[in-house]
Amino acid sequence: MSWFEVQDLTWFQKLCIKILQCGKIPEHVAFILDGNRRYAKKLKTTVEAGHVSGFDTLSRTLDWCRHIGIKEVTVYTFSIENFKRSKEEVNELMALAKNKFEELLKEKERVKENGIRIKVIGNISLLPEDLQRLIARVDLMTAGNDRAILNIAMAYTSKEEMTHAMEEIFWGTREDLLVPSDVDDDLINQCLYTWESNHPDLLIRTSGEVRLSDFMLWQTAYSCLHFSSVLWPEFSFWELTKAILHYQVVHPTIQEAKCVASRKCRSCNQLDPQKKNRIDHFINKLREKEDLALKSIATM
Ligand code: FPP
Ligand code: MG
């Protein structure tokens, strides 16, 4: 199945979307895709086939999100912990990802027409070199797009992301771009792999597991967390509808909590123009460094 599966919705699905759209639609939804291997076991098929079915469900889900009007999706496809799985399974997952990123590069015109930004978040240096190259090329190919955003978390954990952000800040202080008192939550946020994104409004985890497994711990401080008991390959339009309804019910409470938190921060922060200039300069230098690194990976 391709990345951009276009499905014909039934009249009832279309009606449900209209009803959902009377309420608040989350702008950014994050998914922990869990349960591919249990699904494979249930169907008495191979683990590899379970992951392929997982990809097909991802493709269908992206189409439902597009129909519903969800602008940004982030998916946890491979955690740093997943490198501890059998060599065979890791290789199969890497081969599947390689194949899917090659397809994306071939679909350049379609990606451009639809204005889709695709970005891999994670420590991509841990991935095989050929996959790193494809990821960097897809990132550069889609860099100017912003109609729909897909973030693919690979070789990702939140703890690694936060450690990486700290390393960038230490680099900034070593280069005399920052002083220690510049460090605050806005600066850390700008140094995360997700710096381009708003934080997820809704996080969905499948397979009945009720934990975050080191995924977007910083970014989900005020997200609606929805745990679904179905295995990821069985995730359906109706499961997505249920999750959005859950979000619509809790949205007012979450908004209120967010308002209280931002009020507290504003009263703590005195606007210091020198600090602002230093941080802007540091962020520009950081982006230049990241851009150079990406371009060098794309051509390696
Ligand atoms: C979790 O189920 C799933 C994964 C670790 C892999 C998810 C990957 C895909 C859906 C394909 C990704 C494709 C691209 C292009 C990146 P699990 O293996 O933990 O299953 P279990 O919980 O039943 O053991
Ligand atoms: Mg699992």
GROMACS .gro file of C-alpha atoms and ligand atoms in nm:
model
  325
    1MET     CA    1   0.000   0.000   0.000
    2SER     CA    2   0.123   0.353  -0.075
    3TRP     CA    3   0.162   0.632   0.184
    4PHE     CA    4  -0.133   0.821   0.042
    5GLU     CA    5  -0.417   0.575   0.028
    6VAL     CA    6  -0.728   0.751  -0.103
    7GLN     CA    7  -1.036   0.572   0.028
    8ASP     CA    8  -1.400   0.617  -0.061
    9LEU     CA    9  -1.581   0.693   0.261
   10THR     CA   10  -1.933   0.559   0.314
   11TRP     CA   11  -2.219   0.810   0.346
   12PHE     CA   12  -2.234   0.725   0.716
   13GLN     CA   13  -1.861   0.797   0.767
   14LYS     CA   14  -1.908   1.130   0.584
   15LEU     CA   15  -2.204   1.213   0.811
   16CYS     CA   16  -1.998   1.130   1.121
   17ILE     CA   17  -1.719   1.360   1.001
   18LYS     CA   18  -1.972   1.644   0.958
   19ILE     CA   19  -2.094   1.584   1.314
   20LEU     CA   20  -1.737   1.572   1.452
   21GLN     CA   21  -1.662   1.899   1.272
   22CYS     CA   22  -1.937   2.074   1.472
   23GLY     CA   23  -1.696   2.041   1.766
   24LYS     CA   24  -1.327   2.117   1.809
   25ILE     CA   25  -1.103   1.910   1.578
   26PRO     CA   26  -0.753   1.844   1.717
   27GLU     CA   27  -0.490   2.014   1.503
   28HIS     CA   28  -0.214   1.770   1.594
   29VAL     CA   29  -0.266   1.401   1.674
   30ALA     CA   30   0.016   1.170   1.785
   31PHE     CA   31  -0.006   0.791   1.762
   32ILE     CA   32   0.178   0.514   1.945
   33LEU     CA   33   0.129   0.232   1.696
   34ASP     CA   34   0.128  -0.074   1.919
   35GLY     CA   35   0.023  -0.435   1.874
   36ASN     CA   36   0.164  -0.537   1.533
   37ARG     CA   37   0.324  -0.858   1.664
   38ARG     CA   38   0.020  -0.964   1.867
   39TYR     CA   39  -0.186  -0.911   1.552
   40ALA     CA   40   0.057  -1.131   1.356
   41LYS     CA   41   0.030  -1.400   1.625
   42LYS     CA   42  -0.350  -1.378   1.622
   43LEU     CA   43  -0.353  -1.429   1.245
   44LYS     CA   44  -0.080  -1.699   1.265
   45THR     CA   45   0.137  -1.502   1.024
   46THR     CA   46   0.494  -1.365   1.041
   47VAL     CA   47   0.606  -1.066   1.250
   48GLU     CA   48   0.712  -0.900   0.925
   49ALA     CA   49   0.358  -0.936   0.785
   50GLY     CA   50   0.227  -0.784   1.109
   51HIS     CA   51   0.443  -0.474   1.057
   52VAL     CA   52   0.338  -0.450   0.690
   53SER     CA   53  -0.027  -0.457   0.803
   54GLY     CA   54   0.069  -0.188   1.056
   55PHE     CA   55   0.198   0.031   0.775
   56ASP     CA   56  -0.122  -0.022   0.573
   57THR     CA   57  -0.328   0.088   0.875
   58LEU     CA   58  -0.105   0.394   0.906
   59SER     CA   59  -0.171   0.485   0.545
   60ARG     CA   60  -0.551   0.449   0.589
   61THR     CA   61  -0.537   0.648   0.915
   62LEU     CA   62  -0.353   0.935   0.746
   63ASP     CA   63  -0.634   0.949   0.488
   64TRP     CA   64  -0.904   0.958   0.760
   65CYS     CA   65  -0.712   1.236   0.937
   66ARG     CA   66  -0.703   1.432   0.611
   67HIS     CA   67  -1.081   1.389   0.563
   68ILE     CA   68  -1.150   1.499   0.921
   69GLY     CA   69  -0.926   1.807   0.891
   70ILE     CA   70  -0.639   1.709   1.124
   71LYS     CA   71  -0.342   1.911   1.005
   72GLU     CA   72  -0.052   1.738   1.176
   73VAL     CA   73   0.016   1.375   1.264
   74THR     CA   74   0.312   1.229   1.454
   75VAL     CA   75   0.369   0.853   1.459
   76TYR     CA   76   0.600   0.648   1.682
   77THR     CA   77   0.730   0.386   1.442
   78PHE     CA   78   1.059   0.281   1.599
   79SER     CA   79   1.195   0.359   1.943
   80ILE     CA   80   1.562   0.342   2.042
   81GLU     CA   81   1.454   0.052   2.268
   82ASN     CA   82   1.335  -0.136   1.957
   83PHE     CA   83   1.702  -0.186   1.853
   84LYS     CA   84   1.708  -0.451   2.130
   85ARG     CA   85   1.467  -0.674   1.932
   86SER     CA   86   1.601  -0.967   1.728
   87LYS     CA   87   1.841  -0.874   1.448
   88GLU     CA   88   1.599  -1.030   1.201
   89GLU     CA   89   1.305  -0.810   1.311
   90VAL     CA   90   1.515  -0.492   1.324
   91ASN     CA   91   1.645  -0.563   0.972
   92GLU     CA   92   1.291  -0.626   0.845
   93LEU     CA   93   1.168  -0.299   0.994
   94MET     CA   94   1.464  -0.108   0.846
   95ALA     CA   95   1.400  -0.267   0.505
   96LEU     CA   96   1.029  -0.174   0.525
   97ALA     CA   97   1.115   0.186   0.618
   98LYS     CA   98   1.376   0.205   0.339
   99ASN     CA   99   1.125   0.079   0.086
  100LYS     CA  100   0.858   0.328   0.202
  101PHE     CA  101   1.098   0.627   0.196
  102GLU     CA  102   1.210   0.530  -0.155
  103GLU     CA  103   0.842   0.531  -0.259
  104LEU     CA  104   0.801   0.877  -0.106
  105LEU     CA  105   1.089   1.014  -0.313
  106LYS     CA  106   0.925   0.867  -0.625
  107GLU     CA  107   0.594   1.036  -0.533
  108LYS     CA  108   0.764   1.377  -0.528
  109GLU     CA  109   0.498   1.549  -0.744
  110ARG     CA  110   0.206   1.416  -0.540
  111VAL     CA  111   0.372   1.516  -0.213
  112LYS     CA  112   0.433   1.867  -0.353
  113GLU     CA  113   0.080   1.903  -0.496
  114ASN     CA  114  -0.068   1.815  -0.157
  115GLY     CA  115   0.179   2.040   0.030
  116ILE     CA  116   0.285   1.764   0.269
  117ARG     CA  117   0.579   1.822   0.503
  118ILE     CA  118   0.744   1.495   0.610
  119LYS     CA  119   1.003   1.498   0.883
  120VAL     CA  120   1.174   1.221   1.078
  121ILE     CA  121   1.223   1.300   1.446
  122GLY     CA  122   1.482   1.107   1.642
  123ASN     CA  123   1.853   1.035   1.649
  124ILE     CA  124   1.881   0.932   1.285
  125SER     CA  125   2.257   0.868   1.320
  126LEU     CA  126   2.157   0.538   1.490
  127LEU     CA  127   1.987   0.418   1.168
  128PRO     CA  128   2.159   0.243   0.874
  129GLU     CA  129   2.336   0.490   0.644
  130ASP     CA  130   2.124   0.419   0.337
  131LEU     CA  131   1.808   0.490   0.541
  132GLN     CA  132   1.961   0.809   0.686
  133ARG     CA  133   2.029   0.930   0.331
  134LEU     CA  134   1.669   0.865   0.222
  135ILE     CA  135   1.531   1.036   0.534
  136ALA     CA  136   1.746   1.347   0.476
  137ARG     CA  137   1.636   1.362   0.111
  138VAL     CA  138   1.268   1.334   0.202
  139ASP     CA  139   1.313   1.605   0.468
  140LEU     CA  140   1.482   1.844   0.220
  141MET     CA  141   1.231   1.761  -0.057
  142THR     CA  142   0.934   1.857   0.165
  143ALA     CA  143   1.095   2.141   0.364
  144GLY     CA  144   0.882   2.421   0.217
  145ASN     CA  145   0.545   2.241   0.251
  146ASP     CA  146   0.301   2.318   0.531
  147ARG     CA  147  -0.053   2.219   0.431
  148ALA     CA  148  -0.027   1.886   0.614
  149ILE     CA  149   0.256   1.767   0.840
  150LEU     CA  150   0.367   1.411   0.908
  151ASN     CA  151   0.636   1.356   1.173
  152ILE     CA  152   0.777   1.005   1.179
  153ALA     CA  153   0.950   0.921   1.507
  154MET     CA  154   1.232   0.674   1.434
  155ALA     CA  155   1.526   0.593   1.660
  156TYR     CA  156   1.336   0.817   1.900
  157THR     CA  157   1.287   0.834   2.276
  158SER     CA  158   1.193   1.140   2.476
  159LYS     CA  159   1.486   1.099   2.711
  160GLU     CA  160   1.730   1.097   2.418
  161GLU     CA  161   1.553   1.398   2.265
  162MET     CA  162   1.585   1.595   2.591
  163THR     CA  163   1.950   1.489   2.635
  164HIS     CA  164   2.017   1.604   2.278
  165ALA     CA  165   1.849   1.939   2.350
  166MET     CA  166   2.073   1.983   2.657
  167GLU     CA  167   2.382   1.904   2.449
  168GLU     CA  168   2.282   2.175   2.198
  169ILE     CA  169   2.237   2.424   2.484
  170PHE     CA  170   2.580   2.332   2.627
  171TRP     CA  171   2.725   2.385   2.279
  172GLY     CA  172   2.559   2.731   2.278
  173THR     CA  173   2.719   2.824   2.610
  174ARG     CA  174   3.062   2.690   2.502
  175GLU     CA  175   3.041   2.903   2.185
  176ASP     CA  176   2.943   3.208   2.400
  177LEU     CA  177   2.608   3.229   2.221
  178LEU     CA  178   2.412   3.172   2.543
  179VAL     CA  179   2.455   3.238   2.914
  180PRO     CA  180   2.320   2.987   3.173
  181SER     CA  181   2.033   3.218   3.277
  182ASP     CA  182   1.898   3.200   2.918
  183VAL     CA  183   1.784   2.843   2.979
  184ASP     CA  184   1.407   2.821   3.019
  185ASP     CA  185   1.130   2.596   2.888
  186ASP     CA  186   1.091   2.800   2.564
  187LEU     CA  187   1.461   2.755   2.484
  188ILE     CA  188   1.449   2.380   2.556
  189ASN     CA  189   1.137   2.355   2.339
  190GLN     CA  190   1.326   2.519   2.051
  191CYS     CA  191   1.602   2.260   2.083
  192LEU     CA  192   1.377   1.953   2.065
  193TYR     CA  193   1.339   1.751   1.743
  194THR     CA  194   0.977   1.878   1.736
  195TRP     CA  195   1.071   2.250   1.739
  196GLU     CA  196   0.868   2.314   1.421
  197SER     CA  197   0.544   2.171   1.566
  198ASN     CA  198   0.274   2.268   1.806
  199HIS     CA  199   0.240   2.011   2.084
  200PRO     CA  200  -0.010   1.728   2.018
  201ASP     CA  201  -0.370   1.800   2.120
  202LEU     CA  202  -0.450   1.429   2.128
  203LEU     CA  203  -0.230   1.122   2.176
  204ILE     CA  204  -0.368   0.780   2.086
  205ARG     CA  205  -0.208   0.452   2.192
  206THR     CA  206  -0.345   0.120   2.072
  207SER     CA  207  -0.321  -0.239   2.201
  208GLY     CA  208  -0.452  -0.180   2.554
  209GLU     CA  209  -0.117  -0.070   2.700
  210VAL     CA  210  -0.165   0.232   2.925
  211ARG     CA  211   0.175   0.406   2.922
  212LEU     CA  212   0.372   0.651   2.708
  213SER     CA  213   0.686   0.438   2.656
  214ASP     CA  214   0.920   0.739   2.643
  215PHE     CA  215   0.726   0.910   2.364
  216MET     CA  216   0.683   1.290   2.354
  217LEU     CA  217   0.692   1.321   2.734
  218TRP     CA  218   0.767   1.694   2.715
  219GLN     CA  219   0.516   1.765   2.441
  220THR     CA  220   0.217   1.582   2.595
  221ALA     CA  221   0.204   1.782   2.920
  222TYR     CA  222  -0.140   1.915   2.815
  223SER     CA  223  -0.254   1.654   2.561
  224CYS     CA  224  -0.566   1.443   2.584
  225LEU     CA  225  -0.442   1.084   2.625
  226HIS     CA  226  -0.660   0.819   2.463
  227PHE     CA  227  -0.592   0.448   2.511
  228SER     CA  228  -0.764   0.209   2.273
  229SER     CA  229  -0.771  -0.166   2.331
  230VAL     CA  230  -0.754  -0.264   1.961
  231LEU     CA  231  -0.425  -0.382   1.809
  232TRP     CA  232  -0.277  -0.120   1.574
  233PRO     CA  233  -0.341  -0.311   1.246
  234GLU     CA  234  -0.711  -0.331   1.351
  235PHE     CA  235  -0.739   0.042   1.421
  236SER     CA  236  -1.044   0.170   1.234
  237PHE     CA  237  -1.223   0.489   1.138
  238TRP     CA  238  -1.457   0.424   1.434
  239GLU     CA  239  -1.169   0.402   1.681
  240LEU     CA  240  -1.041   0.734   1.552
  241THR     CA  241  -1.391   0.883   1.586
  242LYS     CA  242  -1.409   0.763   1.949
  243ALA     CA  243  -1.072   0.922   2.027
  244ILE     CA  244  -1.178   1.256   1.877
  245LEU     CA  245  -1.505   1.250   2.072
  246HIS     CA  246  -1.302   1.188   2.389
  247TYR     CA  247  -1.085   1.489   2.299
  248GLN     CA  248  -1.394   1.705   2.241
  249VAL     CA  249  -1.529   1.616   2.586
  250VAL     CA  250  -1.206   1.699   2.773
  251HIS     CA  251  -1.096   1.992   2.556
  252PRO     CA  252  -1.248   2.271   2.774
  253THR     CA  253  -1.077   2.138   3.089
  254ILE     CA  254  -0.743   2.107   2.909
  255GLN     CA  255  -0.776   2.461   2.773
  256GLU     CA  256  -0.838   2.593   3.121
  257ALA     CA  257  -0.531   2.412   3.260
  258LYS     CA  258  -0.318   2.548   2.973
  259CYS     CA  259  -0.439   2.903   3.044
  260VAL     CA  260  -0.347   2.877   3.411
  261ALA     CA  261   0.000   2.742   3.322
  262SER     CA  262   0.072   3.018   3.068
  263ARG     CA  263  -0.048   3.289   3.312
  264LYS     CA  264   0.198   3.163   3.570
  265CYS     CA  265   0.484   3.170   3.318
  266ARG     CA  266   0.410   3.523   3.197
  267SER     CA  267   0.431   3.667   3.548
  268CYS     CA  268   0.768   3.491   3.606
  269ASN     CA  269   0.928   3.612   3.282
  270GLN     CA  270   1.048   3.968   3.253
  271LEU     CA  271   1.099   4.062   2.889
  272ASP     CA  272   1.475   4.114   2.849
  273PRO     CA  273   1.567   4.240   2.498
  274GLN     CA  274   1.932   4.131   2.532
  275LYS     CA  275   1.827   3.779   2.626
  276LYS     CA  276   1.585   3.770   2.332
  277ASN     CA  277   1.858   3.879   2.086
  278ARG     CA  278   2.100   3.620   2.224
  279ILE     CA  279   1.844   3.342   2.196
  280ASP     CA  280   1.739   3.443   1.843
  281HIS     CA  281   2.104   3.444   1.734
  282PHE     CA  282   2.168   3.105   1.899
  283ILE     CA  283   1.860   2.952   1.733
  284ASN     CA  284   1.972   3.083   1.391
  285LYS     CA  285   2.317   2.926   1.440
  286LEU     CA  286   2.157   2.600   1.556
  287ARG     CA  287   1.929   2.583   1.250
  288GLU     CA  288   2.228   2.653   1.019
  289LYS     CA  289   2.418   2.366   1.187
  290GLU     CA  290   2.120   2.128   1.154
  291ASP     CA  291   2.065   2.226   0.791
  292LEU     CA  292   2.430   2.165   0.702
  293ALA     CA  293   2.423   1.826   0.876
  294LEU     CA  294   2.106   1.724   0.686
  295LYS     CA  295   2.251   1.833   0.350
  296SER     CA  296   2.571   1.642   0.414
  297ILE     CA  297   2.373   1.325   0.505
  298ALA     CA  298   2.160   1.362   0.189
  299THR     CA  299   2.471   1.358  -0.031
  300MET     CA  300   2.682   1.100   0.156
  301FPP     C1  301   0.459  -0.175   1.755
  301FPP     O1  302   0.402  -0.303   1.762
  301FPP     C2  303   0.506  -0.144   1.622
  301FPP     C3  304   0.635  -0.120   1.587
  301FPP     C4  305   0.746  -0.124   1.681
  301FPP     C5  306   0.670  -0.088   1.447
  301FPP     C6  307   0.574   0.004   1.379
  301FPP     C7  308   0.610   0.018   1.238
  301FPP     C8  309   0.524   0.031   1.136
  301FPP     C9  310   0.378   0.037   1.150
  301FPP    C10  311   0.576   0.046   1.000
  301FPP    C11  312   0.653   0.174   0.993
  301FPP    C12  313   0.692   0.215   0.864
  301FPP    C13  314   0.772   0.319   0.838
  301FPP    C14  315   0.784   0.363   0.702
  301FPP    C15  316   0.856   0.390   0.934
  301FPP     P1  317   0.485  -0.416   1.838
  301FPP     O2  318   0.589  -0.467   1.741
  301FPP     O3  319   0.538  -0.360   1.965
  301FPP     O4  320   0.378  -0.527   1.863
  301FPP     P2  321   0.341  -0.596   2.004
  301FPP     O5  322   0.315  -0.484   2.099
  301FPP     O6  323   0.221  -0.677   1.973
  301FPP     O7  324   0.459  -0.677   2.044
  302MG      MG  325   0.452  -0.333   2.157
   0.00000   0.00000   0.00000
